[in-house]
Short mmCIF file of C-alpha atoms in Angstrom, two decimals:
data_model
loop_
_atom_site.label_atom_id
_atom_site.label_comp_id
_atom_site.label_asym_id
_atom_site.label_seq_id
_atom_site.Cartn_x
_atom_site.Cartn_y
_atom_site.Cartn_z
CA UNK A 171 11.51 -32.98 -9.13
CA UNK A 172 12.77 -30.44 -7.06
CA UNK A 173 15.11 -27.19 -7.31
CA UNK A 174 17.41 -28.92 -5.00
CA UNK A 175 17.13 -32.23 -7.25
CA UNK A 176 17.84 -30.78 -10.68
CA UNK A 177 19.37 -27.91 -12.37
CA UNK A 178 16.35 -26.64 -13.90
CA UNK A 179 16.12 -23.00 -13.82
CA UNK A 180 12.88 -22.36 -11.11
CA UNK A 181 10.82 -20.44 -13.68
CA UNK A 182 11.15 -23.24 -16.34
CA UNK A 183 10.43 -25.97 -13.23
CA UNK A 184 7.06 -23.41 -12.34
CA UNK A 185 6.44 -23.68 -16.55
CA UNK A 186 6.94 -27.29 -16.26
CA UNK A 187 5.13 -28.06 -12.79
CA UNK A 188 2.11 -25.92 -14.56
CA UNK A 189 1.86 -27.86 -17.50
CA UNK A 190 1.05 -31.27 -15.88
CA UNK A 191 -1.80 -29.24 -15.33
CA UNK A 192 -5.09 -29.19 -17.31
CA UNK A 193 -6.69 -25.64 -18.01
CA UNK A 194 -9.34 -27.46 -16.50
CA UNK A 195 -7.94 -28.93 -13.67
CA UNK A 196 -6.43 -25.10 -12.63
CA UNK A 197 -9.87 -23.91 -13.03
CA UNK A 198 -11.33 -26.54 -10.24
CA UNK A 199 -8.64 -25.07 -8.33
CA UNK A 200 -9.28 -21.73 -8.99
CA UNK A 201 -12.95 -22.12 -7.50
CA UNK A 202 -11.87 -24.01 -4.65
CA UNK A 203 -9.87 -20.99 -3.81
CA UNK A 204 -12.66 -18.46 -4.41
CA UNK A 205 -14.99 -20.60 -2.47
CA UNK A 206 -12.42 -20.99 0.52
CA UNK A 207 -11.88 -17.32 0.79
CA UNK A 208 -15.46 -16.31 0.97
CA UNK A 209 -16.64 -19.01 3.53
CA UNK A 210 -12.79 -17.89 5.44
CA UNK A 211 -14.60 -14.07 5.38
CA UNK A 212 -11.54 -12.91 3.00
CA UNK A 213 -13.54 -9.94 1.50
CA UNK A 214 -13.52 -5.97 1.44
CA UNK A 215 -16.38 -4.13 1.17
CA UNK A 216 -17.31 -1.69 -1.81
CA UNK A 217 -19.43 1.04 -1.82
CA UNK A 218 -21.50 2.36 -4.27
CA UNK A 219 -24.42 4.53 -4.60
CA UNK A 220 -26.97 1.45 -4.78
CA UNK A 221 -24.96 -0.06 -1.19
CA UNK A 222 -22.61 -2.10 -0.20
CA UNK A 223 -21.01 -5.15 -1.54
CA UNK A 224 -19.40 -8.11 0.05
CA UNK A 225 -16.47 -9.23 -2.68
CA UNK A 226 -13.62 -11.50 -2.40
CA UNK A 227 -9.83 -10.56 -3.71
CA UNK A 228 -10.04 -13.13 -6.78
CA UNK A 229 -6.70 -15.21 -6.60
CA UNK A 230 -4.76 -15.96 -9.47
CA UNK A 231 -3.02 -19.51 -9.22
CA UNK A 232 -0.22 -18.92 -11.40
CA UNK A 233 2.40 -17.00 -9.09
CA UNK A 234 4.49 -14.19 -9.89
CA UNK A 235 8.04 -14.78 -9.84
CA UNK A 236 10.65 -12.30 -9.00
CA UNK A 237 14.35 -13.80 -9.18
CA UNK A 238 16.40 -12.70 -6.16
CA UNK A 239 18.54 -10.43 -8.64
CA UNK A 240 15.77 -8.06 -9.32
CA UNK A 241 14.54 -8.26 -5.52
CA UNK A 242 17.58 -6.24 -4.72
CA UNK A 243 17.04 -3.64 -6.55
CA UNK A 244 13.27 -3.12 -5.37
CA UNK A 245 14.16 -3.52 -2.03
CA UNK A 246 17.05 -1.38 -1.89
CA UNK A 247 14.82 1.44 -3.96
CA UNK A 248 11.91 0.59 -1.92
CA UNK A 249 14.56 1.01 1.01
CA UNK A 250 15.75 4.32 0.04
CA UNK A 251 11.98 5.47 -0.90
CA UNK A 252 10.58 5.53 2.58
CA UNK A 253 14.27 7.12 4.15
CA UNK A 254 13.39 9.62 1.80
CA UNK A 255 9.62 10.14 2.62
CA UNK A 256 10.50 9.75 6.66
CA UNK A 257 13.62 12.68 6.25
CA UNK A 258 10.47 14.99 4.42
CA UNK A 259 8.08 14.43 7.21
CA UNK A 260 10.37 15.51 9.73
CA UNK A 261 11.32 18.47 8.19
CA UNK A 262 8.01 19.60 7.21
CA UNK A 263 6.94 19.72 10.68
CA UNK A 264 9.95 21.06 11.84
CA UNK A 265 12.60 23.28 10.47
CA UNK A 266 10.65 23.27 6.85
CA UNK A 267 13.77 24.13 5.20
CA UNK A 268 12.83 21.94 1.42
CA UNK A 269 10.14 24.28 1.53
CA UNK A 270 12.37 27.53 2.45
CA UNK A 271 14.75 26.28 -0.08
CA UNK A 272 11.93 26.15 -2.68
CA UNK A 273 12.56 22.43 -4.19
CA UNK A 274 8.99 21.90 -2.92
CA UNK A 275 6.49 24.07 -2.77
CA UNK A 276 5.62 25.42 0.27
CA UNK A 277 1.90 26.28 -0.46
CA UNK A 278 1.50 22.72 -1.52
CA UNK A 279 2.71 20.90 1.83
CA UNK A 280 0.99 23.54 4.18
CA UNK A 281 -1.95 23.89 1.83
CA UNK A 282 -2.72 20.62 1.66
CA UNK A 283 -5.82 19.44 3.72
CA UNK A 284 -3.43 16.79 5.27
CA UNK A 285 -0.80 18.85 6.85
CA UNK A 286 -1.43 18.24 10.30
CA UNK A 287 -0.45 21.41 12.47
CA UNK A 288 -0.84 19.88 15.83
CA UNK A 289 2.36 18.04 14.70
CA UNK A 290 4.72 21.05 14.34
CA UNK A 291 7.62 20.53 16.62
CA UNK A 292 6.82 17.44 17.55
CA UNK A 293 10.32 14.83 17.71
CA UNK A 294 9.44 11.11 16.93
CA UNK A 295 11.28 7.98 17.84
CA UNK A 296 14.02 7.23 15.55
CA UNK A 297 12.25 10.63 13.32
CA UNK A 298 10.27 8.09 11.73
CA UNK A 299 6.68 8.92 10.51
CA UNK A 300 5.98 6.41 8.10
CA UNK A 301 6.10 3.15 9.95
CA UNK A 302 4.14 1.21 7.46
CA UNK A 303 4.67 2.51 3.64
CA UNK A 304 3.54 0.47 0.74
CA UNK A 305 5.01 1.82 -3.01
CA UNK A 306 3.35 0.80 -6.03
CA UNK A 307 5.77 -0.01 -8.43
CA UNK A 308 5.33 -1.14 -12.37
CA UNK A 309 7.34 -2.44 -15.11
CA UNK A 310 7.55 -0.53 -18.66
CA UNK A 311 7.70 -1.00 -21.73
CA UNK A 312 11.23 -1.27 -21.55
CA UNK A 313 11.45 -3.52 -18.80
CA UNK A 314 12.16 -0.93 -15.95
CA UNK A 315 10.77 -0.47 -12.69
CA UNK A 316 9.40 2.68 -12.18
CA UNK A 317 7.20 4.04 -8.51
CA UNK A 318 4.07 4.83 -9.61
CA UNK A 319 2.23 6.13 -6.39
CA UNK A 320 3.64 6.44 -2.60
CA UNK A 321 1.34 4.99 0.37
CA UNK A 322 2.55 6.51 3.23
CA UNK A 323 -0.80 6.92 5.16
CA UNK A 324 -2.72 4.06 5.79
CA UNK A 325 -1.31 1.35 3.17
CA UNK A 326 -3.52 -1.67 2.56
CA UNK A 327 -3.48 -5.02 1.33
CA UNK A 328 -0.34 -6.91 3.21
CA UNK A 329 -2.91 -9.13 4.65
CA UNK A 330 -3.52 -10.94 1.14
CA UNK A 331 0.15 -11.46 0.22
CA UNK A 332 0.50 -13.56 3.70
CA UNK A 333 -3.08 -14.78 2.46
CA UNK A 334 -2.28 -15.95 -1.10
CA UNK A 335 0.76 -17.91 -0.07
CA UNK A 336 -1.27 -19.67 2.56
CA UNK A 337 -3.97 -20.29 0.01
CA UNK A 338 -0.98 -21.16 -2.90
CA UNK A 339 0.12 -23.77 -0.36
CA UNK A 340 -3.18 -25.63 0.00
CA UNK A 341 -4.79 -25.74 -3.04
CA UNK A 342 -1.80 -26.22 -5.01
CA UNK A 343 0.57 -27.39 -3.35
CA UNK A 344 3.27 -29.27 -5.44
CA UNK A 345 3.93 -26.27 -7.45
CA UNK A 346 5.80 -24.22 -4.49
CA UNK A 347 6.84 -27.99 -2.56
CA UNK A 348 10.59 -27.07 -2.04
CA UNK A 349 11.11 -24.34 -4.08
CA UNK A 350 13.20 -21.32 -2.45
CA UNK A 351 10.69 -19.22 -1.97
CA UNK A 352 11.44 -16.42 0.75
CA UNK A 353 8.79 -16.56 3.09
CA UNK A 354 6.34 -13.81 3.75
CA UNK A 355 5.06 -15.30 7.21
CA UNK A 356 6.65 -13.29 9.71
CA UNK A 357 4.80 -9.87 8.63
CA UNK A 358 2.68 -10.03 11.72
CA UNK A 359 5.95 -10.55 14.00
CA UNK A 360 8.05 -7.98 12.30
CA UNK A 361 5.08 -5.44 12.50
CA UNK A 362 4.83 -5.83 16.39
CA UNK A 363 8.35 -5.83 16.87
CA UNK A 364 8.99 -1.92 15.38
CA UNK A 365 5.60 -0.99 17.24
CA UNK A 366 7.53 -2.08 20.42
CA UNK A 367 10.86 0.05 19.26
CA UNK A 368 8.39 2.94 19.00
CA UNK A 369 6.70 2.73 22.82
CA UNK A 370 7.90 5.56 25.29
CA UNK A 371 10.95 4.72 27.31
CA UNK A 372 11.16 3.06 30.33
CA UNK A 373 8.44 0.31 29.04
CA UNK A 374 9.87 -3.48 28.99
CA UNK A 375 6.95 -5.21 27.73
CA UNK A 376 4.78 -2.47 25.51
CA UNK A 377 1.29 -3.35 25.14
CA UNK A 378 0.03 -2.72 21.53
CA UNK A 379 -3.53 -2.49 19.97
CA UNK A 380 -4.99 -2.19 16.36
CA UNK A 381 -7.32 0.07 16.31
CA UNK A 382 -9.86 -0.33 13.23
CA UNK A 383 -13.05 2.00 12.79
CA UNK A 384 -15.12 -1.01 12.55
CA UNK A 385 -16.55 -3.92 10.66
CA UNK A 386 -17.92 -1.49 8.46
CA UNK A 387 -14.72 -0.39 7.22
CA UNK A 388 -13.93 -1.67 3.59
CA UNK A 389 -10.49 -3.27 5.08
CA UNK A 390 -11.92 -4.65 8.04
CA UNK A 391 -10.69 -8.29 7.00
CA UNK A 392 -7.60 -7.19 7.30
CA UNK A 393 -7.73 -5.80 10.70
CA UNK A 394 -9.14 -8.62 11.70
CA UNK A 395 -5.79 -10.69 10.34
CA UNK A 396 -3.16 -8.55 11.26
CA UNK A 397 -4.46 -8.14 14.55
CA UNK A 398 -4.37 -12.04 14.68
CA UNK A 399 -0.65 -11.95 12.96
CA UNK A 400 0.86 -9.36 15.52
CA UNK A 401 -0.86 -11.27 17.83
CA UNK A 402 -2.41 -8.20 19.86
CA UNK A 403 -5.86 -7.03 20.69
CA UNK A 404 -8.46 -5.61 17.40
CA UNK A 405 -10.16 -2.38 19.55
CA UNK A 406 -11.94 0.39 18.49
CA UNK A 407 -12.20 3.62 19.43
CA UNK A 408 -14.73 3.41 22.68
CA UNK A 409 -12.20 0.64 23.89
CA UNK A 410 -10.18 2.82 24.96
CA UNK A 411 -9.42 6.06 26.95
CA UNK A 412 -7.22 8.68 27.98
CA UNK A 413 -6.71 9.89 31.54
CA UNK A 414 -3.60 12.19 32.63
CA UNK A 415 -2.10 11.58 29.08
CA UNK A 416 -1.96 8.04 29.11
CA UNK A 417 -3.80 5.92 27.00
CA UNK A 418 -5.54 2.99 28.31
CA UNK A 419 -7.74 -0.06 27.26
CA UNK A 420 -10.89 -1.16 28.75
CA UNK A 421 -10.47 -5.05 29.90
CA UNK A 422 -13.18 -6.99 32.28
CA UNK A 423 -9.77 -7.19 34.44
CA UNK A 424 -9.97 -3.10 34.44
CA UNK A 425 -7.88 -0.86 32.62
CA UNK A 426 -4.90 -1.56 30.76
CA UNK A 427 -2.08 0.41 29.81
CA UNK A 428 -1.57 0.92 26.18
CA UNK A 429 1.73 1.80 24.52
CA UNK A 430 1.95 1.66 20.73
CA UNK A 431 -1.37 1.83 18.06
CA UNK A 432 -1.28 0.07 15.34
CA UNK A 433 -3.77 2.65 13.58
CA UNK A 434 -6.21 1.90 10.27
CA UNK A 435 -8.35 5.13 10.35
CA UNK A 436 -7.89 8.33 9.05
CA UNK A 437 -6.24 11.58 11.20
CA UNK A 438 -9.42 13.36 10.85
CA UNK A 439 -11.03 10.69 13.20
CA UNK A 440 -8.60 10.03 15.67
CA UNK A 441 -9.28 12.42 18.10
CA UNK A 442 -12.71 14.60 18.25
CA UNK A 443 -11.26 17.23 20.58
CA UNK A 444 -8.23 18.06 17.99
CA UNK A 445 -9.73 16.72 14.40
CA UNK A 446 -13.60 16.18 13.20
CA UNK A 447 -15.51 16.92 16.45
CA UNK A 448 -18.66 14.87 15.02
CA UNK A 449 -16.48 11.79 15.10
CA UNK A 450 -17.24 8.65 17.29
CA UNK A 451 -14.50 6.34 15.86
CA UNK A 452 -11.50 7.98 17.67
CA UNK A 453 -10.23 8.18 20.98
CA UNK A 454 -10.91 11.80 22.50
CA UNK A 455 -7.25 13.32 24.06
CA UNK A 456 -5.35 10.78 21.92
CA UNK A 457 -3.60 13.33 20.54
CA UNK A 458 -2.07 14.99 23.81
CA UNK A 459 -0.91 11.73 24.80
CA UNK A 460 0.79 11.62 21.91
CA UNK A 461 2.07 15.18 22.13
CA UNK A 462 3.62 14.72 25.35
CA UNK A 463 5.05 11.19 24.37
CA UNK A 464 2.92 8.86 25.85
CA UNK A 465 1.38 6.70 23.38
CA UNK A 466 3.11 5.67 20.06
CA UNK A 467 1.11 6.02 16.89
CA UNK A 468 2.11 4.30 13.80
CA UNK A 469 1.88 5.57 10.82
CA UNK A 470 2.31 8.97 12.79
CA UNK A 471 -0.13 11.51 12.07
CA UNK A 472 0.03 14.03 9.36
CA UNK A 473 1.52 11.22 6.95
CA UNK A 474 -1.00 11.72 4.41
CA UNK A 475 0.93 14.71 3.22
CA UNK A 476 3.52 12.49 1.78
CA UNK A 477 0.89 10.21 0.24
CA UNK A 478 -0.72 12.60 -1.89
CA UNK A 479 0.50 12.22 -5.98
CA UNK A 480 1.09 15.89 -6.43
CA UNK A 481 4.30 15.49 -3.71
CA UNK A 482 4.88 12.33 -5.45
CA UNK A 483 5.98 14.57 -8.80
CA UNK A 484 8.72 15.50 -6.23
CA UNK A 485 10.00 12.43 -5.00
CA UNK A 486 13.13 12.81 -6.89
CA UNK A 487 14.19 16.17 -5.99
CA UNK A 488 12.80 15.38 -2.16
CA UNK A 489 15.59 12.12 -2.49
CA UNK A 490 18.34 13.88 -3.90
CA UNK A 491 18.28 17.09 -1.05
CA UNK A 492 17.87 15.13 1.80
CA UNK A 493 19.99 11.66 0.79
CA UNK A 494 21.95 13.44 -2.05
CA UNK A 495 21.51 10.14 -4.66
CA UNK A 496 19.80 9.47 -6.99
CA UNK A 497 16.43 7.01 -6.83
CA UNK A 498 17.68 3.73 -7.40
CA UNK A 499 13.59 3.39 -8.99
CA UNK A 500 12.58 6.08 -11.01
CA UNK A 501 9.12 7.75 -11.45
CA UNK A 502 6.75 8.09 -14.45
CA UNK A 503 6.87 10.99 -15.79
CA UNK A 504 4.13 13.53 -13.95
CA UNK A 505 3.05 16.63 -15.50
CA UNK A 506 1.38 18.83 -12.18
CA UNK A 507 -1.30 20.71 -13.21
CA UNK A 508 -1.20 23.05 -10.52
CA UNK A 509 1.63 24.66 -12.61
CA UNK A 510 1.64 26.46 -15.65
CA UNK A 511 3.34 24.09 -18.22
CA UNK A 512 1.65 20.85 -16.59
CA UNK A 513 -1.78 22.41 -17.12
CA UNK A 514 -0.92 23.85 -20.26
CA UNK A 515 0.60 19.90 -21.26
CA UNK A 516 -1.82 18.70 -20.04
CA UNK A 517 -5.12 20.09 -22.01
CA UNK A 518 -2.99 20.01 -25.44
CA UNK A 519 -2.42 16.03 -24.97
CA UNK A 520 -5.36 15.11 -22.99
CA UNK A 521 -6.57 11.99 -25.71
CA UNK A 522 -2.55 10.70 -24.81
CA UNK A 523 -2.25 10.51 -21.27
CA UNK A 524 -3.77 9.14 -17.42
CA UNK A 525 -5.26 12.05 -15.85
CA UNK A 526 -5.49 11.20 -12.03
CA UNK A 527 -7.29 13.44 -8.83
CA UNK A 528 -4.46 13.95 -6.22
CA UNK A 529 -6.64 13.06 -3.29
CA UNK A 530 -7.95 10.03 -4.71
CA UNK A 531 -7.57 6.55 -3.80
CA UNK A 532 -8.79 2.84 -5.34
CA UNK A 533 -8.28 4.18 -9.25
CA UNK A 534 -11.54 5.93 -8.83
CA UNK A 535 -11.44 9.08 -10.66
CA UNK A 536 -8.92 8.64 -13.37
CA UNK A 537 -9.31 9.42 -17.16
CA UNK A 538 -7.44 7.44 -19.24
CA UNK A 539 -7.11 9.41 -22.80
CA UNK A 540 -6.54 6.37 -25.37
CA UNK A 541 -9.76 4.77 -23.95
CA UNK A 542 -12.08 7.77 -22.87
CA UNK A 543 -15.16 8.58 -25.23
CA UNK A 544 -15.02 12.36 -26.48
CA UNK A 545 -17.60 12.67 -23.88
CA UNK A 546 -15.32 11.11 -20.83
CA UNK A 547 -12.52 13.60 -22.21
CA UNK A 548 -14.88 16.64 -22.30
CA UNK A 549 -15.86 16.16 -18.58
CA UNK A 550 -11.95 15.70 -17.96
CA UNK A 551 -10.92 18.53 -19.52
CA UNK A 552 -14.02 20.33 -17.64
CA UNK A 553 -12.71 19.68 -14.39
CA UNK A 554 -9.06 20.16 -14.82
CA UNK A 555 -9.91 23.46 -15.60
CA UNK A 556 -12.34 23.94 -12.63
CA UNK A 557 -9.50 22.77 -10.31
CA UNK A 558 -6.05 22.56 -11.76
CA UNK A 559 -4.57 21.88 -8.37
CA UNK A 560 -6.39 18.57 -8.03
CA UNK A 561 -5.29 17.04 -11.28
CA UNK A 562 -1.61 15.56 -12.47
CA UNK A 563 -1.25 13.37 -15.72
CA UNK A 564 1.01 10.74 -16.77
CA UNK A 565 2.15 9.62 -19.94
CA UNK A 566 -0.17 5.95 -20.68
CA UNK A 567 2.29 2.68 -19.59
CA UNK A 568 1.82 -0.24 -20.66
CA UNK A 569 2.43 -1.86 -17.56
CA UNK A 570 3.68 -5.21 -18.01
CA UNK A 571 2.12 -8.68 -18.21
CA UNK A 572 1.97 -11.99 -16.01
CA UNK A 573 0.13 -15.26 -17.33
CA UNK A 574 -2.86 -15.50 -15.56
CA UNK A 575 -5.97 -18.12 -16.00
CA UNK A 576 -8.81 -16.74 -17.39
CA UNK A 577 -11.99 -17.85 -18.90
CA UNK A 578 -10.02 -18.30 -22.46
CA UNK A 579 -7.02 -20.15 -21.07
CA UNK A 580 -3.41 -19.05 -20.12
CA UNK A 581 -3.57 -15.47 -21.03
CA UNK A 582 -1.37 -12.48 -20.36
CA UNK A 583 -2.79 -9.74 -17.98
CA UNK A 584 -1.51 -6.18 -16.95
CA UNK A 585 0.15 -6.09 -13.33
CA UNK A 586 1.81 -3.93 -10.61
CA UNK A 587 3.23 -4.65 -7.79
CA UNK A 588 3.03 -3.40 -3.93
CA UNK A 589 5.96 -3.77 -1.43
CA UNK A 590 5.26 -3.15 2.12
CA UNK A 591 7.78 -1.91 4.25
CA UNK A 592 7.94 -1.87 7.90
CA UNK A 593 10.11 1.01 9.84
CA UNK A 594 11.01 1.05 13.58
CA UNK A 595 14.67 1.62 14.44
CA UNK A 596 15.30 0.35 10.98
CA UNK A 597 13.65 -0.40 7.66
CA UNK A 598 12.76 -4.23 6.55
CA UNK A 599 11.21 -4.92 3.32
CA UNK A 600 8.60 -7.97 3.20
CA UNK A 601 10.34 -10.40 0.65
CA UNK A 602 7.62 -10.68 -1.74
CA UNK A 603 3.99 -7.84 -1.84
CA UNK A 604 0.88 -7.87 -3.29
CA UNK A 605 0.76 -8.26 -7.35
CA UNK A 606 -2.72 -7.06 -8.65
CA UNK A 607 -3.44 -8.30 -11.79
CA UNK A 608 -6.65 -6.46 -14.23
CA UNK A 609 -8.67 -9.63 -15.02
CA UNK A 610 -10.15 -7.82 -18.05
CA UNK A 611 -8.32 -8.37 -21.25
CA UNK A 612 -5.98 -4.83 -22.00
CA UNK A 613 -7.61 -3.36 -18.91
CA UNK A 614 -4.97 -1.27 -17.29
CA UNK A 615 -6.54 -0.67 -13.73
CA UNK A 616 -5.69 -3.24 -11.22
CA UNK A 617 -7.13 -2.64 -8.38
CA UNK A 618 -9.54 -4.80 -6.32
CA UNK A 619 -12.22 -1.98 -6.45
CA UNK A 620 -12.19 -1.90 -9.79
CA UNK A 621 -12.42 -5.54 -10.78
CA UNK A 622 -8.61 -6.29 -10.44
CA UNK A 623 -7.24 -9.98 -8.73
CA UNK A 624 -4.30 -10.67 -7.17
CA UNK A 625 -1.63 -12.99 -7.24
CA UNK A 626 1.25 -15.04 -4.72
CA UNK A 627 4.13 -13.00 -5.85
CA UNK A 628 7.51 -15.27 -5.41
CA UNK A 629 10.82 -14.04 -4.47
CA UNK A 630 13.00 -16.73 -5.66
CA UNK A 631 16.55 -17.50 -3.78
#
């Protein structure tokens, strides 16, 4: 049967296309997927202090589905996220006036360790800063959406929603055969398109790079893919130089001009004459290029400032000044405990809520209250008070549940949900993003560092 053929609702044809299914027969095709993915080198690296580990992203085989009436409210709010986040970023490094007008702090934007200053005054194509921005979005208890974190730095993880439909459609597939399900292909194409709106004027054909520290890097897969996607060369950072402001690319046919970079490392190595002088990942004079409008950098530099889940408690008030609506997806609630009443909420309910560090990534970290030991909540409570500035807390949600395969069957298993968004002259939303799903029964920490799998999330229509 198929969606064209009947009048099935899709979700009750997925149900029904599932059940033909054996648990046993998903399993076989559960390991053929983990098996494929490993020998394919579809890993990340995690560190720890006893090394280094080579893991795959376990895939789920039962999709998520997301009908096409719900998709239009995340991408809109997804939409209206990153217009927010790019109209902060400007002003920050320019005329500063949310911070002069006191809806966000000022010591907290040109405190923070990633306020860039050799940004000040700078003017960006189209003023946009956040070129790639993934939002982590969950679903409550009363079936609302609600932003969770902002990644407006160096987002991660695109490369295994294009991944996990390619895999859905091999090992499986007559459970997607002619279903319409929008396609998540064109990432790659989409990505190298705004990189071209970005290069300096004058340029018909802009040459663009990805520029990854390394195969060391945790994400390093995923440079290798998107580099493939975009279809444009992987480099690193002694693959290119600078001379007279321009940025060029070492090539056995001699140098080559380079336009736009697709960067995945961190400001602080970009450039060892401006940032971390010790560092032999970036490209030294990068950033003078840049300042004089040379060489496009996506996401721009200084981004991390938006990133970072103290300004996140803001969102709201940072939407409604600079877009005057309201967020079409709300927040959790955040108590900051760099201010009085947060800390002060903060230490009275510590057993009730998430405690999270504001410069931490990966779920590394984080306290939750409900399932700490006295001991885990002592050492919270310890550091809170040691730093309040580097702690916010959230009331516990329950985050809602997908049916996923696990060792006991069909169960259900605590999700989220990533949207990637890709910003040039204008803002496009990849029709689907990465679902991470906690394998662990009630677990409600998702990501892949942590244990978490992932899943081919479907928008339907």
């Amino acid at each position: 049967m198929s969606h064209t053929e009947g009048r099935t609702p899709i979700p009750a044809t997925v149900r029904e296309r599932l059940c033909r299914f054996t648990i046993e027969d998903l399993r076989v095709r559960s390991e053929e997927a983990s098996r494929e993915l490993y020998n394919l080198g579809i890993t990340f690296l995690v560190f720890s202090e006893s090394g280094s580990e080579d893991r795959i992203l376990p895939f789920d085989v039962v999709p998520r589905l997301i009908p096409s009436t719900e998709w239009t409210v995340l991408e809109a709010g997804v939409k209206q996220r990153v217009a927010a986040i790019n109209c902060f970023l400007k002003d920050i490094y320019n005329d500063q006036k949310i911070l002069k007008d006191g809806v966000v702090p000022a010591d907290l934007v040109l405190g923070h360790k990633a306020y860039r200053k050799a940004m000040v005054g700078l003017s960006l194509p189209f003023d946009t800063y956040a070129h790639v921005a993934g939002v982590d979005i969950i679903r409550d208890q009363q079936g609302e959406f609600r932003v969770l974190e902002d990644n407006a730095r160096v987002p991660s993880g695109v490369s295994y929603v294009v991944e996990n439909r390619q895999m859905m459609q091999r090992i499986l597939p007559e459970l997607i055969d002619r279903l319409p399900v929008r396609p998540v292909d064109s990432y790659g194409l989409r990505l190298r398109s705004a990189l071209s709106e970005l290069a300096p004027g004058g340029v018909s054909e802009p040459s663009v790079v990805l520029l990854s520290p390394g195969s060391y890097n945790s994400a390093y897969f995923e440079h290798v893919f998107l580099a493939r996607e975009m279809g444009v060369p992987l480099v690193e950072g002694n693959d290119l130089f600078v001379e007279n402001d321009h940025v060029y690319m070492r090539t056995i046919e001699g140098p080559a001009r380079v336009d736009a970079i697709y960067r995945r490392l961190d400001d602080d190595f970009l450039d060892p004459t401006v940032f971390r002088s010790d560092s032999l990942l970036g490209v030294p004079g990068l950033v003078a290029a840049y300042a004089k409008g040379n060489i496009a950098i996506a996401n721009a530099i200084g981004t991390g400032v938006a990133d970072d889940k103290a300004v996140y408690a803001y969102m709201p008030r940072i939407i409604k000044y600079f877009l005057d609506e309201e967020p079409i997806i709300q927040n959790v609630e955040t108590n900051i405990c760099r201010e009085k009443d947060g800390l002060a909420y903060t230490l009275d309910n510590l057993e009730s809520l998430v405690v999270k560090p504001v410069g931490e990534a990966g779920g590394y970290g984080i306290t939750i209250g409900p399932q700490a030991t006295r001991a885990q909540l002592d050492a919270c409570r310890d550091s809170i008070k040691a730093n309040p500035a580097n702690y916010i807390s959230q009331p516990v949600i329950g985050l809602s549940v997908c049916p996923t395969l696990t060792p006991d069957g069909m169960e259900p298993r605590h999700v989220d949900f990533r949207p990637f968004a890709v910003t040039g002259r204008d803002t496009w939303v990849l029709p689907g993003g990465l679902t991470r799903v906690a394998l662990q029964k009630g677990r409600l920490i998702v990501n892949s560092s942590q244990g978490g799998g992932s899943k081919d999330t479907w928008v339907l229509g």
